[in-house]
Amino acid sequence: MKRISENTVTNSERKTTMCQHLHFLRYGLALSAPFSDRAKEAMFQGTVFHETMERYHENNAPSLKNALEHTEKLRRDSEDDFSFSDFNVPEDVGGIANAIDDMLERYHQKWAHWEFNTVMSEQRLSAWVRHPTTGRKSTRTRFAGKLDLLVEVRGEHWLVEHKTTSIQLDKWIDTKTYDPQAPTYAWLIKENTGIEVKGIIYDLVHTKPPKPADHFQPTKKGDRLRKTTGTPFTTASIFRHALHNHGFTEFDCEWYGEALEVMEERERKGFWFKRHIHVFSEVELKRAEQELYQVGTYCRRVSDQTSDL
């Protein structure tokens, strides 16, 4: 794994410094483990979703048309549109593009009403790290990162981080939201523009698509739909469509109504799409600045020591 430049550190590298052996293998010797096919597909899907969201938000007004045009272009020639240093493009590009189209359409239906002004989108920034005591800029170590989205809402500036995941979104929030990466981006923005960022909005998208209507089939007798194990993994509207297709209503069987009630409730709480807001504290931002100097200096020294290997 290579750096952007010899004196520039990113969050990807910063995370590996918790294990010096891992950091040395990845950034001292530029070695990395091969990715499984499943991991390649997940990373590719996440990267393409970020690309489509950039086009979705690029004109300060949600544009589903722009986003869908991008996935259509991907179908025609993905290798020319995307280059990946750490993994290969998976085989089923068309299937991934179809899945992203479905996510985009449901995302647009959920969030198209959101009013904001785009300040930056998919922007790369870098800055010299600062000494935690004197505040003086380093002349040897830079920190760099790429922002998903910076927006202005009612006079306040917020980072927006698009996240695709296959786990339950509430569980993702419980385990992932306090990653120290977010405050470092707030620091980068202030260093480059002077803008003070209020906090971060995690824009979460569940990557497992809801089961389609034709997934739900009647019993052999044809008098009702087969009961699923647990709540059907689909939306309330799709499930109602499945009932209608087979001539049933939600009142024909007790479990239909119970399942619909659960599905509607989990959709209200954000089962498929959810936004979680985290406000930065002064302590959090100061800690990020200090850690960038300490970790950045360590990474630069490793780079100096291994430059001839």
PDB file of C-alpha atoms in Angstrom:
ATOM      1  CA  MET A   1       0.000   0.000   0.000  1.00  0.00           C
ATOM      2  CA  LYS A   2       1.490   3.331  -1.046  1.00  0.00           C
ATOM      3  CA  ARG A   3       1.235   6.841   0.311  1.00  0.00           C
ATOM      4  CA  ILE A   4      -0.032   9.802  -1.705  1.00  0.00           C
ATOM      5  CA  SER A   5       3.482  11.210  -1.201  1.00  0.00           C
ATOM      6  CA  GLU A   6       6.369  10.498   1.143  1.00  0.00           C
ATOM      7  CA  ASN A   7       5.444  13.170   3.697  1.00  0.00           C
ATOM      8  CA  THR A   8       1.640  12.824   3.541  1.00  0.00           C
ATOM      9  CA  VAL A   9      -0.399  10.714   5.965  1.00  0.00           C
ATOM     10  CA  THR A  10      -4.061   9.687   5.507  1.00  0.00           C
ATOM     11  CA  ASN A  11      -6.648   8.210   7.851  1.00  0.00           C
ATOM     12  CA  SER A  12      -6.202   4.822   6.188  1.00  0.00           C
ATOM     13  CA  GLU A  13      -2.582   4.804   7.323  1.00  0.00           C
ATOM     14  CA  ARG A  14      -3.355   6.377  10.686  1.00  0.00           C
ATOM     15  CA  LYS A  15      -5.679   3.501  11.602  1.00  0.00           C
ATOM     16  CA  THR A  16      -2.907   0.917  11.126  1.00  0.00           C
ATOM     17  CA  THR A  17      -0.545   2.596  13.617  1.00  0.00           C
ATOM     18  CA  MET A  18      -2.370   0.892  16.507  1.00  0.00           C
ATOM     19  CA  CYS A  19      -0.384  -2.184  15.418  1.00  0.00           C
ATOM     20  CA  GLN A  20       3.173  -1.188  14.523  1.00  0.00           C
ATOM     21  CA  HIS A  21       3.811  -4.543  12.874  1.00  0.00           C
ATOM     22  CA  LEU A  22       0.787  -4.115  10.578  1.00  0.00           C
ATOM     23  CA  HIS A  23       1.774  -0.529   9.805  1.00  0.00           C
ATOM     24  CA  PHE A  24       5.312  -1.592   8.893  1.00  0.00           C
ATOM     25  CA  LEU A  25       4.040  -4.343   6.568  1.00  0.00           C
ATOM     26  CA  ARG A  26       1.538  -2.107   4.793  1.00  0.00           C
ATOM     27  CA  TYR A  27       3.357   1.193   4.615  1.00  0.00           C
ATOM     28  CA  GLY A  28       6.984   0.328   5.279  1.00  0.00           C
ATOM     29  CA  LEU A  29       7.143  -2.659   2.931  1.00  0.00           C
ATOM     30  CA  ALA A  30       4.003  -1.804   0.848  1.00  0.00           C
ATOM     31  CA  LEU A  31       2.502  -5.272   1.429  1.00  0.00           C
ATOM     32  CA  SER A  32      -1.205  -6.067   1.763  1.00  0.00           C
ATOM     33  CA  ALA A  33      -3.311  -9.203   2.043  1.00  0.00           C
ATOM     34  CA  PRO A  34      -5.369 -10.237  -1.008  1.00  0.00           C
ATOM     35  CA  PHE A  35      -9.079  -9.426  -0.907  1.00  0.00           C
ATOM     36  CA  SER A  36     -11.750 -12.110  -1.096  1.00  0.00           C
ATOM     37  CA  ASP A  37     -14.319 -11.928  -3.902  1.00  0.00           C
ATOM     38  CA  ARG A  38     -16.947 -10.861  -1.365  1.00  0.00           C
ATOM     39  CA  ALA A  39     -14.720  -8.072  -0.042  1.00  0.00           C
ATOM     40  CA  LYS A  40     -13.964  -6.877  -3.592  1.00  0.00           C
ATOM     41  CA  GLU A  41     -17.663  -6.683  -4.365  1.00  0.00           C
ATOM     42  CA  ALA A  42     -18.462  -4.793  -1.141  1.00  0.00           C
ATOM     43  CA  MET A  43     -15.652  -2.263  -1.689  1.00  0.00           C
ATOM     44  CA  PHE A  44     -16.570  -1.793  -5.319  1.00  0.00           C
ATOM     45  CA  GLN A  45     -20.237  -1.255  -4.451  1.00  0.00           C
ATOM     46  CA  GLY A  46     -19.335   1.269  -1.749  1.00  0.00           C
ATOM     47  CA  THR A  47     -17.005   3.164  -4.077  1.00  0.00           C
ATOM     48  CA  VAL A  48     -19.540   3.315  -6.914  1.00  0.00           C
ATOM     49  CA  PHE A  49     -22.255   4.446  -4.500  1.00  0.00           C
ATOM     50  CA  HIS A  50     -19.995   7.332  -3.411  1.00  0.00           C
ATOM     51  CA  GLU A  51     -19.457   8.277  -7.047  1.00  0.00           C
ATOM     52  CA  THR A  52     -23.195   8.275  -7.752  1.00  0.00           C
ATOM     53  CA  MET A  53     -23.917  10.325  -4.613  1.00  0.00           C
ATOM     54  CA  GLU A  54     -21.439  12.943  -5.815  1.00  0.00           C
ATOM     55  CA  ARG A  55     -23.514  13.327  -8.963  1.00  0.00           C
ATOM     56  CA  TYR A  56     -26.764  13.176  -7.003  1.00  0.00           C
ATOM     57  CA  HIS A  57     -25.760  16.221  -4.923  1.00  0.00           C
ATOM     58  CA  GLU A  58     -23.610  18.156  -7.387  1.00  0.00           C
ATOM     59  CA  ASN A  59     -26.058  20.973  -8.252  1.00  0.00           C
ATOM     60  CA  ASN A  60     -27.459  21.782  -4.780  1.00  0.00           C
ATOM     61  CA  ALA A  61     -30.630  19.913  -5.735  1.00  0.00           C
ATOM     62  CA  PRO A  62     -31.071  16.135  -5.525  1.00  0.00           C
ATOM     63  CA  SER A  63     -30.845  14.678  -9.023  1.00  0.00           C
ATOM     64  CA  LEU A  64     -31.783  11.036  -9.366  1.00  0.00           C
ATOM     65  CA  LYS A  65     -31.358  11.405 -13.137  1.00  0.00           C
ATOM     66  CA  ASN A  66     -27.657  12.359 -12.801  1.00  0.00           C
ATOM     67  CA  ALA A  67     -26.992   9.464 -10.437  1.00  0.00           C
ATOM     68  CA  LEU A  68     -28.713   6.866 -12.642  1.00  0.00           C
ATOM     69  CA  GLU A  69     -26.826   8.129 -15.702  1.00  0.00           C
ATOM     70  CA  HIS A  70     -23.618   7.359 -13.854  1.00  0.00           C
ATOM     71  CA  THR A  71     -24.548   3.730 -13.147  1.00  0.00           C
ATOM     72  CA  GLU A  72     -25.625   3.339 -16.762  1.00  0.00           C
ATOM     73  CA  LYS A  73     -22.190   4.545 -17.824  1.00  0.00           C
ATOM     74  CA  LEU A  74     -20.679   2.002 -15.435  1.00  0.00           C
ATOM     75  CA  ARG A  75     -22.551  -0.802 -17.191  1.00  0.00           C
ATOM     76  CA  ARG A  76     -21.110   0.246 -20.542  1.00  0.00           C
ATOM     77  CA  ASP A  77     -17.494   0.435 -19.528  1.00  0.00           C
ATOM     78  CA  SER A  78     -16.586   0.210 -15.858  1.00  0.00           C
ATOM     79  CA  GLU A  79     -12.841  -0.225 -16.293  1.00  0.00           C
ATOM     80  CA  ASP A  80     -12.464   3.132 -18.046  1.00  0.00           C
ATOM     81  CA  ASP A  81     -14.487   4.973 -15.395  1.00  0.00           C
ATOM     82  CA  PHE A  82     -12.916   3.528 -12.253  1.00  0.00           C
ATOM     83  CA  SER A  83      -9.390   2.562 -11.260  1.00  0.00           C
ATOM     84  CA  PHE A  84      -8.561   0.795  -8.021  1.00  0.00           C
ATOM     85  CA  SER A  85      -5.075   0.402  -6.611  1.00  0.00           C
ATOM     86  CA  ASP A  86      -5.971  -2.164  -3.949  1.00  0.00           C
ATOM     87  CA  PHE A  87      -8.533  -4.448  -5.565  1.00  0.00           C
ATOM     88  CA  ASN A  88      -9.895  -5.539  -8.920  1.00  0.00           C
ATOM     89  CA  VAL A  89     -13.282  -4.822 -10.398  1.00  0.00           C
ATOM     90  CA  PRO A  90     -15.592  -7.794  -9.623  1.00  0.00           C
ATOM     91  CA  GLU A  91     -17.164  -9.827 -12.393  1.00  0.00           C
ATOM     92  CA  ASP A  92     -20.830  -8.986 -11.796  1.00  0.00           C
ATOM     93  CA  VAL A  93     -20.639  -5.250 -12.518  1.00  0.00           C
ATOM     94  CA  GLY A  94     -24.110  -5.239 -14.075  1.00  0.00           C
ATOM     95  CA  GLY A  95     -25.677  -6.831 -11.007  1.00  0.00           C
ATOM     96  CA  ILE A  96     -23.970  -4.329  -8.710  1.00  0.00           C
ATOM     97  CA  ALA A  97     -25.132  -1.433 -10.899  1.00  0.00           C
ATOM     98  CA  ASN A  98     -28.727  -2.738 -10.748  1.00  0.00           C
ATOM     99  CA  ALA A  99     -28.523  -2.987  -6.946  1.00  0.00           C
ATOM    100  CA  ILE A 100     -27.222   0.590  -6.719  1.00  0.00           C
ATOM    101  CA  ASP A 101     -30.024   1.821  -8.996  1.00  0.00           C
ATOM    102  CA  ASP A 102     -32.535   0.270  -6.611  1.00  0.00           C
ATOM    103  CA  MET A 103     -30.811   1.877  -3.594  1.00  0.00           C
ATOM    104  CA  LEU A 104     -30.732   5.271  -5.333  1.00  0.00           C
ATOM    105  CA  GLU A 105     -34.426   5.224  -6.191  1.00  0.00           C
ATOM    106  CA  ARG A 106     -35.425   4.309  -2.643  1.00  0.00           C
ATOM    107  CA  TYR A 107     -32.893   6.811  -1.219  1.00  0.00           C
ATOM    108  CA  HIS A 108     -34.365   9.570  -3.391  1.00  0.00           C
ATOM    109  CA  GLN A 109     -37.875   8.718  -2.251  1.00  0.00           C
ATOM    110  CA  LYS A 110     -36.714   8.954   1.370  1.00  0.00           C
ATOM    111  CA  TRP A 111     -34.513  12.081   1.317  1.00  0.00           C
ATOM    112  CA  ALA A 112     -35.342  14.201  -1.769  1.00  0.00           C
ATOM    113  CA  HIS A 113     -37.044  16.822   0.423  1.00  0.00           C
ATOM    114  CA  TRP A 114     -33.842  17.640   2.391  1.00  0.00           C
ATOM    115  CA  GLU A 115     -32.902  21.329   1.980  1.00  0.00           C
ATOM    116  CA  PHE A 116     -29.209  22.251   2.115  1.00  0.00           C
ATOM    117  CA  ASN A 117     -26.440  24.078   0.270  1.00  0.00           C
ATOM    118  CA  THR A 118     -23.486  22.055  -0.979  1.00  0.00           C
ATOM    119  CA  VAL A 119     -20.166  23.620   0.042  1.00  0.00           C
ATOM    120  CA  MET A 120     -17.830  20.787  -1.023  1.00  0.00           C
ATOM    121  CA  SER A 121     -18.439  17.399  -2.606  1.00  0.00           C
ATOM    122  CA  GLU A 122     -15.875  14.571  -2.930  1.00  0.00           C
ATOM    123  CA  GLN A 123     -13.122  17.125  -2.279  1.00  0.00           C
ATOM    124  CA  ARG A 124      -9.498  16.193  -1.581  1.00  0.00           C
ATOM    125  CA  LEU A 125      -7.791  18.407   1.022  1.00  0.00           C
ATOM    126  CA  SER A 126      -4.429  18.441   2.752  1.00  0.00           C
ATOM    127  CA  ALA A 127      -2.634  20.561   5.347  1.00  0.00           C
ATOM    128  CA  TRP A 128       0.571  20.613   7.363  1.00  0.00           C
ATOM    129  CA  VAL A 129      -0.008  19.149  10.834  1.00  0.00           C
ATOM    130  CA  ARG A 130       0.463  21.516  13.793  1.00  0.00           C
ATOM    131  CA  HIS A 131       2.504  21.144  16.966  1.00  0.00           C
ATOM    132  CA  PRO A 132      -0.012  20.554  19.793  1.00  0.00           C
ATOM    133  CA  THR A 133       1.657  23.046  22.166  1.00  0.00           C
ATOM    134  CA  THR A 134       2.965  25.857  19.966  1.00  0.00           C
ATOM    135  CA  GLY A 135       0.414  25.543  17.147  1.00  0.00           C
ATOM    136  CA  ARG A 136       3.280  25.941  14.680  1.00  0.00           C
ATOM    137  CA  LYS A 137       2.900  24.157  11.339  1.00  0.00           C
ATOM    138  CA  SER A 138       5.167  21.231  10.587  1.00  0.00           C
ATOM    139  CA  THR A 139       7.407  21.596   7.555  1.00  0.00           C
ATOM    140  CA  ARG A 140       7.764  17.837   7.034  1.00  0.00           C
ATOM    141  CA  THR A 141       4.419  16.131   7.676  1.00  0.00           C
ATOM    142  CA  ARG A 142       1.080  16.687   5.966  1.00  0.00           C
ATOM    143  CA  PHE A 143      -2.311  15.123   6.546  1.00  0.00           C
ATOM    144  CA  ALA A 144      -4.656  14.490   3.613  1.00  0.00           C
ATOM    145  CA  GLY A 145      -8.204  13.220   3.178  1.00  0.00           C
ATOM    146  CA  LYS A 146     -11.174  13.145   0.833  1.00  0.00           C
ATOM    147  CA  LEU A 147     -14.499  14.510   2.049  1.00  0.00           C
ATOM    148  CA  ASP A 148     -17.788  12.942   1.001  1.00  0.00           C
ATOM    149  CA  LEU A 149     -19.880  16.081   1.404  1.00  0.00           C
ATOM    150  CA  LEU A 150     -19.837  19.381   3.309  1.00  0.00           C
ATOM    151  CA  VAL A 151     -23.195  21.136   3.499  1.00  0.00           C
ATOM    152  CA  GLU A 152     -24.636  24.287   5.000  1.00  0.00           C
ATOM    153  CA  VAL A 153     -27.971  23.899   6.789  1.00  0.00           C
ATOM    154  CA  ARG A 154     -29.535  26.968   8.430  1.00  0.00           C
ATOM    155  CA  GLY A 155     -26.190  28.726   8.695  1.00  0.00           C
ATOM    156  CA  GLU A 156     -24.312  25.753  10.193  1.00  0.00           C
ATOM    157  CA  HIS A 157     -21.776  23.560   8.403  1.00  0.00           C
ATOM    158  CA  TRP A 158     -21.995  19.791   8.596  1.00  0.00           C
ATOM    159  CA  LEU A 159     -19.937  16.949   7.232  1.00  0.00           C
ATOM    160  CA  VAL A 160     -22.028  14.251   5.551  1.00  0.00           C
ATOM    161  CA  GLU A 161     -20.491  10.783   5.429  1.00  0.00           C
ATOM    162  CA  HIS A 162     -22.173   8.284   3.087  1.00  0.00           C
ATOM    163  CA  LYS A 163     -21.948   4.765   4.468  1.00  0.00           C
ATOM    164  CA  THR A 164     -23.163   1.533   2.881  1.00  0.00           C
ATOM    165  CA  THR A 165     -23.394  -1.501   5.139  1.00  0.00           C
ATOM    166  CA  SER A 166     -24.987  -4.928   5.261  1.00  0.00           C
ATOM    167  CA  ILE A 167     -25.479  -4.861   9.037  1.00  0.00           C
ATOM    168  CA  GLN A 168     -28.484  -3.428  10.874  1.00  0.00           C
ATOM    169  CA  LEU A 169     -28.143   0.364  10.843  1.00  0.00           C
ATOM    170  CA  ASP A 170     -28.801   0.791  14.569  1.00  0.00           C
ATOM    171  CA  LYS A 171     -25.971  -1.659  15.274  1.00  0.00           C
ATOM    172  CA  TRP A 172     -23.686   0.276  12.927  1.00  0.00           C
ATOM    173  CA  ILE A 173     -24.421   3.464  14.875  1.00  0.00           C
ATOM    174  CA  ASP A 174     -23.670   1.764  18.199  1.00  0.00           C
ATOM    175  CA  THR A 175     -20.262   0.500  17.058  1.00  0.00           C
ATOM    176  CA  LYS A 176     -18.983   2.873  14.368  1.00  0.00           C
ATOM    177  CA  THR A 177     -20.014   6.472  14.940  1.00  0.00           C
ATOM    178  CA  TYR A 178     -17.198   7.476  17.257  1.00  0.00           C
ATOM    179  CA  ASP A 179     -14.415   6.729  14.819  1.00  0.00           C
ATOM    180  CA  PRO A 180     -11.828   9.525  15.268  1.00  0.00           C
ATOM    181  CA  GLN A 181     -11.661   9.997  11.485  1.00  0.00           C
ATOM    182  CA  ALA A 182     -14.535  12.524  11.385  1.00  0.00           C
ATOM    183  CA  PRO A 183     -12.936  15.251  13.578  1.00  0.00           C
ATOM    184  CA  THR A 184      -9.770  15.096  11.472  1.00  0.00           C
ATOM    185  CA  TYR A 185     -11.825  16.135   8.437  1.00  0.00           C
ATOM    186  CA  ALA A 186     -13.294  19.010  10.442  1.00  0.00           C
ATOM    187  CA  TRP A 187      -9.706  20.055  11.246  1.00  0.00           C
ATOM    188  CA  LEU A 188      -8.734  19.794   7.561  1.00  0.00           C
ATOM    189  CA  ILE A 189     -11.648  21.991   6.497  1.00  0.00           C
ATOM    190  CA  LYS A 190     -10.814  24.669   9.048  1.00  0.00           C
ATOM    191  CA  GLU A 191      -7.128  24.652   8.036  1.00  0.00           C
ATOM    192  CA  ASN A 192      -8.015  25.062   4.360  1.00  0.00           C
ATOM    193  CA  THR A 193     -11.043  27.360   4.474  1.00  0.00           C
ATOM    194  CA  GLY A 194     -11.497  28.705   7.994  1.00  0.00           C
ATOM    195  CA  ILE A 195     -14.953  27.096   8.153  1.00  0.00           C
ATOM    196  CA  GLU A 196     -15.875  25.649  11.537  1.00  0.00           C
ATOM    197  CA  VAL A 197     -17.787  22.379  11.212  1.00  0.00           C
ATOM    198  CA  LYS A 198     -20.609  21.787  13.691  1.00  0.00           C
ATOM    199  CA  GLY A 199     -20.570  18.011  13.430  1.00  0.00           C
ATOM    200  CA  ILE A 200     -21.188  15.073  11.146  1.00  0.00           C
ATOM    201  CA  ILE A 201     -24.296  13.487   9.649  1.00  0.00           C
ATOM    202  CA  TYR A 202     -23.829   9.780   9.000  1.00  0.00           C
ATOM    203  CA  ASP A 203     -25.932   8.985   5.936  1.00  0.00           C
ATOM    204  CA  LEU A 204     -26.472   5.234   6.242  1.00  0.00           C
ATOM    205  CA  VAL A 205     -27.755   2.925   3.525  1.00  0.00           C
ATOM    206  CA  HIS A 206     -28.542  -0.772   3.996  1.00  0.00           C
ATOM    207  CA  THR A 207     -27.014  -2.622   1.048  1.00  0.00           C
ATOM    208  CA  LYS A 208     -29.188  -5.742   1.235  1.00  0.00           C
ATOM    209  CA  PRO A 209     -32.182  -4.988  -1.007  1.00  0.00           C
ATOM    210  CA  PRO A 210     -35.727  -5.790   0.127  1.00  0.00           C
ATOM    211  CA  LYS A 211     -37.111  -9.050  -1.233  1.00  0.00           C
ATOM    212  CA  PRO A 212     -39.256  -8.440  -4.348  1.00  0.00           C
ATOM    213  CA  ALA A 213     -42.995  -9.138  -4.427  1.00  0.00           C
ATOM    214  CA  ASP A 214     -42.584 -12.379  -6.393  1.00  0.00           C
ATOM    215  CA  HIS A 215     -40.444 -13.789  -3.578  1.00  0.00           C
ATOM    216  CA  PHE A 216     -43.594 -14.278  -1.503  1.00  0.00           C
ATOM    217  CA  GLN A 217     -45.567 -17.245  -2.786  1.00  0.00           C
ATOM    218  CA  PRO A 218     -48.791 -18.958  -1.636  1.00  0.00           C
ATOM    219  CA  THR A 219     -48.988 -22.331   0.040  1.00  0.00           C
ATOM    220  CA  LYS A 220     -49.826 -25.437  -1.966  1.00  0.00           C
ATOM    221  CA  LYS A 221     -53.504 -24.961  -1.096  1.00  0.00           C
ATOM    222  CA  GLY A 222     -53.289 -21.396  -2.405  1.00  0.00           C
ATOM    223  CA  ASP A 223     -55.345 -20.057   0.492  1.00  0.00           C
ATOM    224  CA  ARG A 224     -52.628 -17.816   1.973  1.00  0.00           C
ATOM    225  CA  LEU A 225     -48.991 -16.735   1.593  1.00  0.00           C
ATOM    226  CA  ARG A 226     -46.327 -18.943   3.121  1.00  0.00           C
ATOM    227  CA  LYS A 227     -45.343 -17.561   6.506  1.00  0.00           C
ATOM    228  CA  THR A 228     -41.739 -16.418   6.713  1.00  0.00           C
ATOM    229  CA  THR A 229     -39.352 -17.094   9.561  1.00  0.00           C
ATOM    230  CA  GLY A 230     -39.394 -13.777  11.339  1.00  0.00           C
ATOM    231  CA  THR A 231     -40.500 -10.519   9.768  1.00  0.00           C
ATOM    232  CA  PRO A 232     -40.329 -10.570   5.937  1.00  0.00           C
ATOM    233  CA  PHE A 233     -37.132  -8.890   4.704  1.00  0.00           C
ATOM    234  CA  THR A 234     -38.909  -6.357   2.540  1.00  0.00           C
ATOM    235  CA  THR A 235     -40.823  -3.069   2.705  1.00  0.00           C
ATOM    236  CA  ALA A 236     -44.464  -2.737   3.733  1.00  0.00           C
ATOM    237  CA  SER A 237     -45.418  -1.483   0.271  1.00  0.00           C
ATOM    238  CA  ILE A 238     -43.746  -4.433  -1.486  1.00  0.00           C
ATOM    239  CA  PHE A 239     -45.406  -6.891   0.875  1.00  0.00           C
ATOM    240  CA  ARG A 240     -48.822  -5.325   0.226  1.00  0.00           C
ATOM    241  CA  HIS A 241     -48.099  -5.627  -3.497  1.00  0.00           C
ATOM    242  CA  ALA A 242     -47.307  -9.330  -3.016  1.00  0.00           C
ATOM    243  CA  LEU A 243     -50.611  -9.845  -1.194  1.00  0.00           C
ATOM    244  CA  HIS A 244     -52.504  -8.028  -3.941  1.00  0.00           C
ATOM    245  CA  ASN A 245     -50.798 -10.106  -6.669  1.00  0.00           C
ATOM    246  CA  HIS A 246     -52.234 -13.293  -5.138  1.00  0.00           C
ATOM    247  CA  GLY A 247     -55.675 -11.874  -4.414  1.00  0.00           C
ATOM    248  CA  PHE A 248     -55.200 -11.392  -0.659  1.00  0.00           C
ATOM    249  CA  THR A 249     -55.568  -8.417   1.656  1.00  0.00           C
ATOM    250  CA  GLU A 250     -53.726  -7.657   4.888  1.00  0.00           C
ATOM    251  CA  PHE A 251     -56.866  -8.606   6.821  1.00  0.00           C
ATOM    252  CA  ASP A 252     -57.126 -12.164   5.449  1.00  0.00           C
ATOM    253  CA  CYS A 253     -54.565 -13.631   7.836  1.00  0.00           C
ATOM    254  CA  GLU A 254     -53.455 -12.467  11.280  1.00  0.00           C
ATOM    255  CA  TRP A 255     -49.746 -12.675  10.562  1.00  0.00           C
ATOM    256  CA  TYR A 256     -50.062 -10.357   7.527  1.00  0.00           C
ATOM    257  CA  GLY A 257     -51.209  -7.489   9.708  1.00  0.00           C
ATOM    258  CA  GLU A 258     -48.642  -8.224  12.414  1.00  0.00           C
ATOM    259  CA  ALA A 259     -45.815  -8.334   9.864  1.00  0.00           C
ATOM    260  CA  LEU A 260     -46.937  -5.103   8.186  1.00  0.00           C
ATOM    261  CA  GLU A 261     -47.076  -3.352  11.538  1.00  0.00           C
ATOM    262  CA  VAL A 262     -43.474  -4.367  12.313  1.00  0.00           C
ATOM    263  CA  MET A 263     -42.260  -3.411   8.813  1.00  0.00           C
ATOM    264  CA  GLU A 264     -43.866   0.022   8.972  1.00  0.00           C
ATOM    265  CA  GLU A 265     -42.414   0.666  12.418  1.00  0.00           C
ATOM    266  CA  ARG A 266     -38.869  -0.334  11.445  1.00  0.00           C
ATOM    267  CA  GLU A 267     -39.076   1.820   8.311  1.00  0.00           C
ATOM    268  CA  ARG A 268     -40.083   4.797  10.448  1.00  0.00           C
ATOM    269  CA  LYS A 269     -37.059   4.177  12.673  1.00  0.00           C
ATOM    270  CA  GLY A 270     -34.708   3.856   9.694  1.00  0.00           C
ATOM    271  CA  PHE A 271     -34.235   0.218   8.746  1.00  0.00           C
ATOM    272  CA  TRP A 272     -33.165   0.793   5.120  1.00  0.00           C
ATOM    273  CA  PHE A 273     -31.976   4.418   5.353  1.00  0.00           C
ATOM    274  CA  LYS A 274     -31.003   6.333   8.454  1.00  0.00           C
ATOM    275  CA  ARG A 275     -29.238   9.569   9.336  1.00  0.00           C
ATOM    276  CA  HIS A 276     -27.389   9.904  12.607  1.00  0.00           C
ATOM    277  CA  ILE A 277     -26.113  13.287  13.827  1.00  0.00           C
ATOM    278  CA  HIS A 278     -22.999  13.681  15.958  1.00  0.00           C
ATOM    279  CA  VAL A 279     -21.979  17.150  17.214  1.00  0.00           C
ATOM    280  CA  PHE A 280     -18.243  17.668  17.684  1.00  0.00           C
ATOM    281  CA  SER A 281     -17.014  18.799  21.101  1.00  0.00           C
ATOM    282  CA  GLU A 282     -14.049  21.135  21.595  1.00  0.00           C
ATOM    283  CA  VAL A 283     -12.221  18.323  23.399  1.00  0.00           C
ATOM    284  CA  GLU A 284     -12.798  15.974  20.460  1.00  0.00           C
ATOM    285  CA  LEU A 285     -11.469  18.462  17.913  1.00  0.00           C
ATOM    286  CA  LYS A 286      -8.420  19.319  20.017  1.00  0.00           C
ATOM    287  CA  ARG A 287      -7.619  15.645  20.525  1.00  0.00           C
ATOM    288  CA  ALA A 288      -7.815  15.060  16.774  1.00  0.00           C
ATOM    289  CA  GLU A 289      -5.323  17.868  16.142  1.00  0.00           C
ATOM    290  CA  GLN A 290      -2.902  16.461  18.728  1.00  0.00           C
ATOM    291  CA  GLU A 291      -3.174  12.915  17.405  1.00  0.00           C
ATOM    292  CA  LEU A 292      -2.578  14.053  13.837  1.00  0.00           C
ATOM    293  CA  TYR A 293       0.747  15.584  14.868  1.00  0.00           C
ATOM    294  CA  GLN A 294       1.829  12.587  16.949  1.00  0.00           C
ATOM    295  CA  VAL A 295       0.737   9.876  14.521  1.00  0.00           C
ATOM    296  CA  GLY A 296       1.770  11.873  11.475  1.00  0.00           C
ATOM    297  CA  THR A 297       5.274  12.337  12.857  1.00  0.00           C
ATOM    298  CA  TYR A 298       5.536   8.630  13.646  1.00  0.00           C
ATOM    299  CA  CYS A 299       4.386   7.654  10.122  1.00  0.00           C
ATOM    300  CA  ARG A 300       6.816  10.078   8.522  1.00  0.00           C
ATOM    301  CA  ARG A 301       9.711   8.617  10.539  1.00  0.00           C
ATOM    302  CA  VAL A 302       8.780   5.097   9.465  1.00  0.00           C
ATOM    303  CA  SER A 303       8.717   6.368   5.888  1.00  0.00           C
ATOM    304  CA  ASP A 304      12.178   7.897   6.260  1.00  0.00           C
ATOM    305  CA  GLN A 305      13.587   4.677   7.731  1.00  0.00           C
ATOM    306  CA  THR A 306      12.095   2.402   5.069  1.00  0.00           C
ATOM    307  CA  SER A 307      12.463   4.598   1.979  1.00  0.00           C
ATOM    308  CA  ASP A 308      15.330   2.505   0.655  1.00  0.00           C
ATOM    309  CA  LEU A 309      13.685  -0.898   1.226  1.00  0.00           C
TER     310      LEU A 309
END
